Amino acid sequence: MKPANQVTLWVVRGGVAVVTAMILGGATLSMAQESVAVRAPMVKGALPVDDPNAAVWSSATPATFPMSPQVHWQNRIQEATVKNLTVRALHDGTQVAFLLEYADPTQDPDDGAALEFMVGDKKAHFAHGQPMAQVEGGPVNIWFWKNKENKAVDMSAKGFGTLKPQEHQDVKAKGAYSNGTWKVVFSRSLSTEHPNEDAQVTPGEFINIAFAVWDGRKDAAGDLVEKGSQKAVSSWWYFRADAPPDYSSYMYAAMAVAVALGFQFVLIRKLKKGQ
Ligand code: HEM
């Protein structure tokens, strides 16, 4: 093969390799974040805020998180009923809704579940934002549902003993129990007027999320086994409400390919002229 054609071939191969690497690189990064996250696709139409069994929930990708008994701080518990939790989420550009699903052999009035978010930029520990050696401590926003009231309490905490309901209650919740499974829907507007107390959800951005579940069963003496600090907890995971579809990256990729092809065309022409 003539030297000029060999060079052409190497240039073409090189160009294709660069473009492929750019596309794959972008895809790999976002996939890495996906595996530890709950993603809320944006849906048209009403969010199923009152219906844990609505069909539209099937359009949300479920994420399952391990739950462990709270052994970090007194009062500890060595064994908790709930071992893992499946979470789905949806948003409609204004509101966000989470569906928590987990196995609980008995339906009890004190069955409860909660979501936790960091508030603002300060890193907080998932134990109520308690200041810890490795974490300075920061405010957290907790959405708490209990079966007997079957509604949500919007709470704030910044360390143990500080947990309290907020003045403004922005969160809704509704639970449904069947066949040994609880399904609990929490919903709220994506953003609120209280950014110092409430987590704010910005579509396209990952935020931290943690979970807690209480099995309201009683022991032989009639005392609650799981209550307050004695519950199943998760550590921090990620949540992202999907941003509306953005095609700009494809446009840039197409432009890059066009520029690369244009460059090669000129180069080949120059090389041919030079023969
Ligand atoms: C290591 C992790 C955790 C520890 C050590 C812990 C500890 C405690 C303690 C000591 C209490 C009693 C009230 C107080 O002192 O503030 C409590 C209650 C509570 N915690 Fe946690 N917690 C942990 C994680 C979580 C998480 C991740 C959530 C939410 C997702 C949560 C939600 C709640 C709620 C809603 C209550 C009130 C329960 C009630 O009134 O029945 N906690 N927790």
Coordinates of C-alpha atoms and ligand atoms in Angstrom, one line a residue:
M1 CA 0.0 0.0 0.0
K2 CA 1.3 3.5 -0.9
P3 CA 2.7 5.4 2.1
A4 CA 0.1 8.2 1.7
N5 CA -2.8 5.8 1.9
Q6 CA -1.3 4.1 5.0
V7 CA -1.1 7.5 6.7
T8 CA -4.7 8.2 5.7
L9 CA -5.8 4.9 7.2
W10 CA -4.1 5.6 10.5
V11 CA -5.6 9.1 10.6
V12 CA -9.1 7.7 10.0
R13 CA -8.6 4.9 12.6
G14 CA -7.3 7.5 15.1
G15 CA -10.3 9.8 14.6
V16 CA -12.8 7.0 15.1
A17 CA -11.0 5.9 18.3
V18 CA -11.1 9.4 19.8
V19 CA -14.8 9.9 19.1
T20 CA -15.7 6.5 20.4
A21 CA -13.7 7.1 23.6
M22 CA -15.5 10.5 24.2
I23 CA -19.0 8.9 23.9
L24 CA -18.1 5.8 26.1
G25 CA -16.3 8.0 28.7
G26 CA -19.5 10.1 29.2
A27 CA -21.7 7.0 29.4
T28 CA -19.5 5.1 31.9
L29 CA -19.4 8.0 34.4
S30 CA -23.1 8.4 34.6
M31 CA -23.6 4.7 34.8
A32 CA -21.3 4.5 37.8
Q33 CA -23.4 6.9 39.8
E34 CA -26.6 5.1 38.8
S35 CA -25.9 1.9 40.7
V36 CA -26.1 3.5 44.1
A37 CA -29.0 5.8 43.3
V38 CA -32.7 6.2 43.1
R39 CA -33.6 8.0 39.9
A40 CA -36.9 9.8 39.4
P41 CA -37.9 9.9 35.7
M42 CA -40.0 12.9 34.7
V43 CA -43.6 11.8 33.9
K44 CA -46.5 13.6 32.3
G45 CA -49.8 13.7 34.0
A46 CA -50.6 13.5 37.7
L47 CA -48.1 11.9 40.2
P48 CA -49.6 8.9 42.1
V49 CA -49.1 10.7 45.4
D50 CA -52.1 8.8 47.0
D51 CA -51.8 5.5 45.3
P52 CA -48.9 3.1 46.1
N53 CA -50.3 0.6 43.7
A54 CA -50.7 3.0 40.7
A55 CA -49.5 1.5 37.3
V56 CA -47.3 4.5 36.6
W57 CA -44.9 3.3 39.3
S58 CA -43.7 0.6 36.9
S59 CA -42.1 3.4 34.8
A60 CA -39.7 4.0 37.7
T61 CA -36.5 1.9 37.9
P62 CA -36.5 0.2 41.4
A63 CA -33.4 0.5 43.5
T64 CA -33.0 -1.9 46.5
F65 CA -30.9 -0.9 49.5
P66 CA -29.6 -3.0 52.4
M67 CA -31.0 -2.0 55.8
S68 CA -29.3 -2.9 59.0
P69 CA -30.2 -2.7 62.7
Q70 CA -29.1 0.6 64.3
V71 CA -26.1 -0.4 66.3
H72 CA -24.2 2.9 66.1
W73 CA -25.6 4.7 69.1
Q74 CA -27.6 4.0 72.3
N75 CA -30.3 2.7 72.4
R76 CA -29.1 0.1 70.0
I77 CA -30.9 -2.9 68.5
Q78 CA -29.1 -6.0 67.3
E79 CA -31.9 -7.4 65.1
A80 CA -34.5 -5.5 63.1
T81 CA -37.3 -6.9 60.9
V82 CA -36.6 -5.1 57.7
K83 CA -33.5 -6.3 55.9
N84 CA -33.8 -4.4 52.6
L85 CA -35.9 -1.7 51.1
T86 CA -37.0 -1.2 47.4
V87 CA -37.4 2.5 46.4
R88 CA -38.9 4.0 43.3
A89 CA -39.4 7.7 42.5
L90 CA -41.1 9.9 40.0
H91 CA -41.4 13.6 39.4
D92 CA -43.5 15.9 37.1
G93 CA -41.2 18.9 37.1
T94 CA -43.0 20.4 40.1
Q95 CA -43.5 17.6 42.6
V96 CA -41.5 14.5 43.5
A97 CA -42.9 11.2 44.9
F98 CA -41.1 8.3 46.5
L99 CA -42.5 4.7 46.8
L100 CA -40.9 2.6 49.6
E101 CA -41.7 -1.1 49.5
Y102 CA -40.6 -3.7 52.1
A103 CA -41.5 -6.9 53.7
D104 CA -43.1 -6.9 57.2
P105 CA -44.8 -10.0 58.4
T106 CA -47.3 -8.1 60.5
Q107 CA -49.3 -4.9 60.1
D108 CA -49.0 -2.9 63.3
P109 CA -50.2 0.6 64.3
D110 CA -46.6 1.7 65.1
D111 CA -45.2 0.5 61.8
G112 CA -43.2 3.5 60.5
A113 CA -40.8 4.6 57.7
A114 CA -38.8 7.7 57.0
L115 CA -36.6 9.4 54.4
E116 CA -33.7 11.6 55.4
F117 CA -31.9 14.3 53.3
M118 CA -29.0 16.7 54.0
V119 CA -30.0 20.4 54.0
G120 CA -27.8 23.0 52.3
D121 CA -24.2 22.3 51.5
K122 CA -23.0 21.1 54.9
K123 CA -22.1 17.4 55.0
A124 CA -24.1 15.7 57.7
H125 CA -23.9 12.2 59.2
F126 CA -27.0 10.0 58.5
A127 CA -27.5 9.7 62.3
H128 CA -29.6 12.9 62.4
G129 CA -26.7 15.1 61.3
Q130 CA -25.0 14.3 64.6
P131 CA -21.5 15.9 64.7
M132 CA -19.0 13.0 64.4
A133 CA -15.2 12.8 64.4
Q134 CA -15.2 12.6 60.6
V135 CA -18.2 14.7 59.8
E136 CA -18.7 18.3 61.1
G137 CA -22.5 17.8 61.4
G138 CA -25.2 19.6 59.6
P139 CA -29.0 20.0 59.5
V140 CA -31.1 17.2 58.1
N141 CA -34.6 17.1 56.8
I142 CA -36.6 13.9 57.8
W143 CA -39.9 12.8 56.3
F144 CA -41.6 10.5 58.8
W145 CA -44.7 8.3 58.2
K146 CA -46.4 6.2 60.9
N147 CA -49.2 3.7 60.2
K148 CA -51.6 4.8 62.9
E149 CA -51.8 8.4 61.6
N150 CA -51.1 7.3 58.0
K151 CA -49.7 10.7 57.2
A152 CA -46.3 12.4 57.1
V153 CA -44.5 14.6 59.6
D154 CA -41.9 16.9 58.1
M155 CA -39.1 17.1 60.6
S156 CA -35.7 18.7 61.2
A157 CA -32.7 17.6 63.2
K158 CA -29.1 18.6 63.8
G159 CA -27.8 16.0 66.2
F160 CA -29.5 13.6 68.7
G161 CA -32.2 15.1 70.9
T162 CA -32.9 17.9 68.4
L163 CA -35.4 16.1 66.2
K164 CA -38.7 18.1 65.9
P165 CA -41.6 18.6 63.6
Q166 CA -41.3 21.7 61.4
E167 CA -43.7 24.6 61.6
H168 CA -44.5 24.3 57.9
Q169 CA -45.6 20.8 56.9
D170 CA -44.8 20.3 53.2
V171 CA -44.8 16.5 53.0
K172 CA -47.6 14.1 52.2
A173 CA -47.5 10.3 52.8
K174 CA -49.8 7.4 52.5
G175 CA -49.2 3.7 53.2
A176 CA -50.9 0.5 52.0
Y177 CA -50.3 -3.0 53.5
S178 CA -51.0 -6.3 51.7
N179 CA -49.6 -9.8 51.5
G180 CA -46.9 -9.1 54.1
T181 CA -45.6 -6.0 52.2
W182 CA -45.8 -2.3 53.1
K183 CA -45.9 0.3 50.3
V184 CA -45.5 3.8 51.4
V185 CA -45.7 6.9 49.2
F186 CA -44.1 10.2 50.2
S187 CA -44.5 13.3 48.1
R188 CA -43.6 17.0 48.2
S189 CA -42.8 19.9 45.9
L190 CA -39.3 19.7 44.4
S191 CA -38.4 23.0 46.0
T192 CA -39.9 24.8 49.0
E193 CA -39.7 28.3 50.5
H194 CA -37.6 27.1 53.4
P195 CA -34.2 26.1 52.0
N196 CA -32.6 26.4 55.4
E197 CA -34.8 23.6 56.8
D198 CA -36.0 21.6 53.8
A199 CA -33.9 19.6 51.3
Q200 CA -34.3 21.1 47.8
V201 CA -34.5 18.8 44.8
T202 CA -33.0 20.2 41.6
P203 CA -33.6 18.0 38.5
G204 CA -30.3 16.7 37.1
E205 CA -28.5 17.0 40.4
F206 CA -27.6 14.1 42.8
I207 CA -28.4 14.5 46.5
N208 CA -27.9 12.2 49.4
I209 CA -30.8 10.1 50.8
A210 CA -31.1 7.7 53.7
F211 CA -33.9 5.5 55.0
A212 CA -35.2 4.2 58.3
V213 CA -38.0 1.6 59.0
W214 CA -39.7 0.6 62.2
D215 CA -41.6 -2.7 62.7
G216 CA -44.3 -1.8 65.2
R217 CA -44.5 -5.3 66.6
K218 CA -44.7 -5.8 70.4
D219 CA -42.8 -8.3 72.5
A220 CA -44.4 -10.8 74.9
A221 CA -44.6 -8.0 77.6
G222 CA -46.5 -5.8 75.2
D223 CA -43.6 -3.4 74.7
L224 CA -42.6 -2.0 71.3
V225 CA -39.4 -3.8 70.0
E226 CA -38.5 -1.1 67.4
K227 CA -39.0 2.5 68.4
G228 CA -37.1 5.8 68.3
S229 CA -33.4 4.9 67.8
Q230 CA -34.1 1.2 67.6
K231 CA -35.0 0.6 64.0
A232 CA -33.5 -0.6 60.7
V233 CA -31.4 2.1 59.0
S234 CA -29.5 2.7 55.8
S235 CA -26.5 4.9 55.4
W236 CA -26.4 7.7 52.8
W237 CA -27.2 6.8 49.1
Y238 CA -28.0 9.0 46.1
F239 CA -31.1 10.4 44.7
R240 CA -31.6 12.3 41.4
A241 CA -34.7 13.7 39.8
D242 CA -34.0 13.4 36.0
A243 CA -33.6 16.7 34.2
P244 CA -35.7 17.3 31.1
P245 CA -34.0 15.5 28.1
D246 CA -30.9 17.4 26.9
Y247 CA -29.7 16.7 23.4
S248 CA -26.8 19.1 23.4
S249 CA -24.2 16.4 24.0
Y250 CA -25.3 14.6 20.9
M251 CA -25.0 17.9 19.0
Y252 CA -21.5 18.4 20.2
A253 CA -20.6 14.8 19.3
A254 CA -22.0 15.2 15.8
M255 CA -20.0 18.5 15.4
A256 CA -16.8 16.7 16.6
V257 CA -17.3 14.0 14.0
A258 CA -18.0 16.6 11.3
V259 CA -14.9 18.6 12.2
A260 CA -12.8 15.4 12.3
L261 CA -14.1 14.2 9.0
G262 CA -13.6 17.7 7.5
F263 CA -10.0 17.8 8.7
Q264 CA -9.3 14.3 7.2
F265 CA -10.8 15.3 3.9
V266 CA -8.5 18.4 3.7
L267 CA -5.6 16.3 4.8
I268 CA -6.2 13.6 2.2
R269 CA -6.6 16.1 -0.5
K270 CA -3.4 17.8 0.5
L271 CA -1.6 14.4 0.5
K272 CA -3.0 13.5 -2.9
K273 CA -1.9 16.8 -4.3
G274 CA 1.6 16.2 -2.8
Q275 CA 1.9 12.8 -4.7
Ligands
HEM1 C1 -27.1 5.6 63.0 C2 -28.2 6.1 62.6 C3 -29.2 6.7 63.6 C4 -29.2 6.8 64.9 C5 -28.1 6.5 65.9 C6 -30.5 7.4 65.3 C7 -30.9 7.7 66.6 C8 -32.1 8.1 67.0 C9 -32.5 8.5 68.3 C10 -31.5 8.6 69.5 C11 -33.8 8.8 68.3 C12 -34.6 9.3 69.5 C13 -34.9 10.8 69.3 C14 -33.7 11.7 69.4 O1 -32.9 11.6 70.2 O2 -33.5 12.5 68.5 C15 -34.3 8.6 67.0 C16 -35.6 8.9 66.6 C17 -35.9 9.0 65.2 N1 -35.1 8.8 64.1 FE1 -33.2 8.2 64.2 N2 -31.3 7.5 64.2 C18 -30.5 7.1 63.1 C19 -30.8 7.2 61.8 C20 -32.0 7.7 61.4 C21 -32.4 7.8 60.0 C22 -31.5 7.4 58.8 C23 -33.7 8.4 59.9 C24 -34.5 8.7 58.7 C25 -34.4 8.2 57.5 C26 -34.1 8.5 61.3 C27 -35.3 9.0 61.7 C28 -35.8 9.1 63.0 C29 -37.2 9.5 63.4 C30 -38.3 9.9 62.4 C31 -37.2 9.4 64.8 C32 -38.5 9.7 65.7 C33 -39.2 8.3 65.8 C34 -40.4 8.4 66.7 O3 -40.8 9.5 67.1 O4 -41.1 7.4 66.8 N3 -33.1 8.1 62.1 N4 -33.2 8.2 66.2

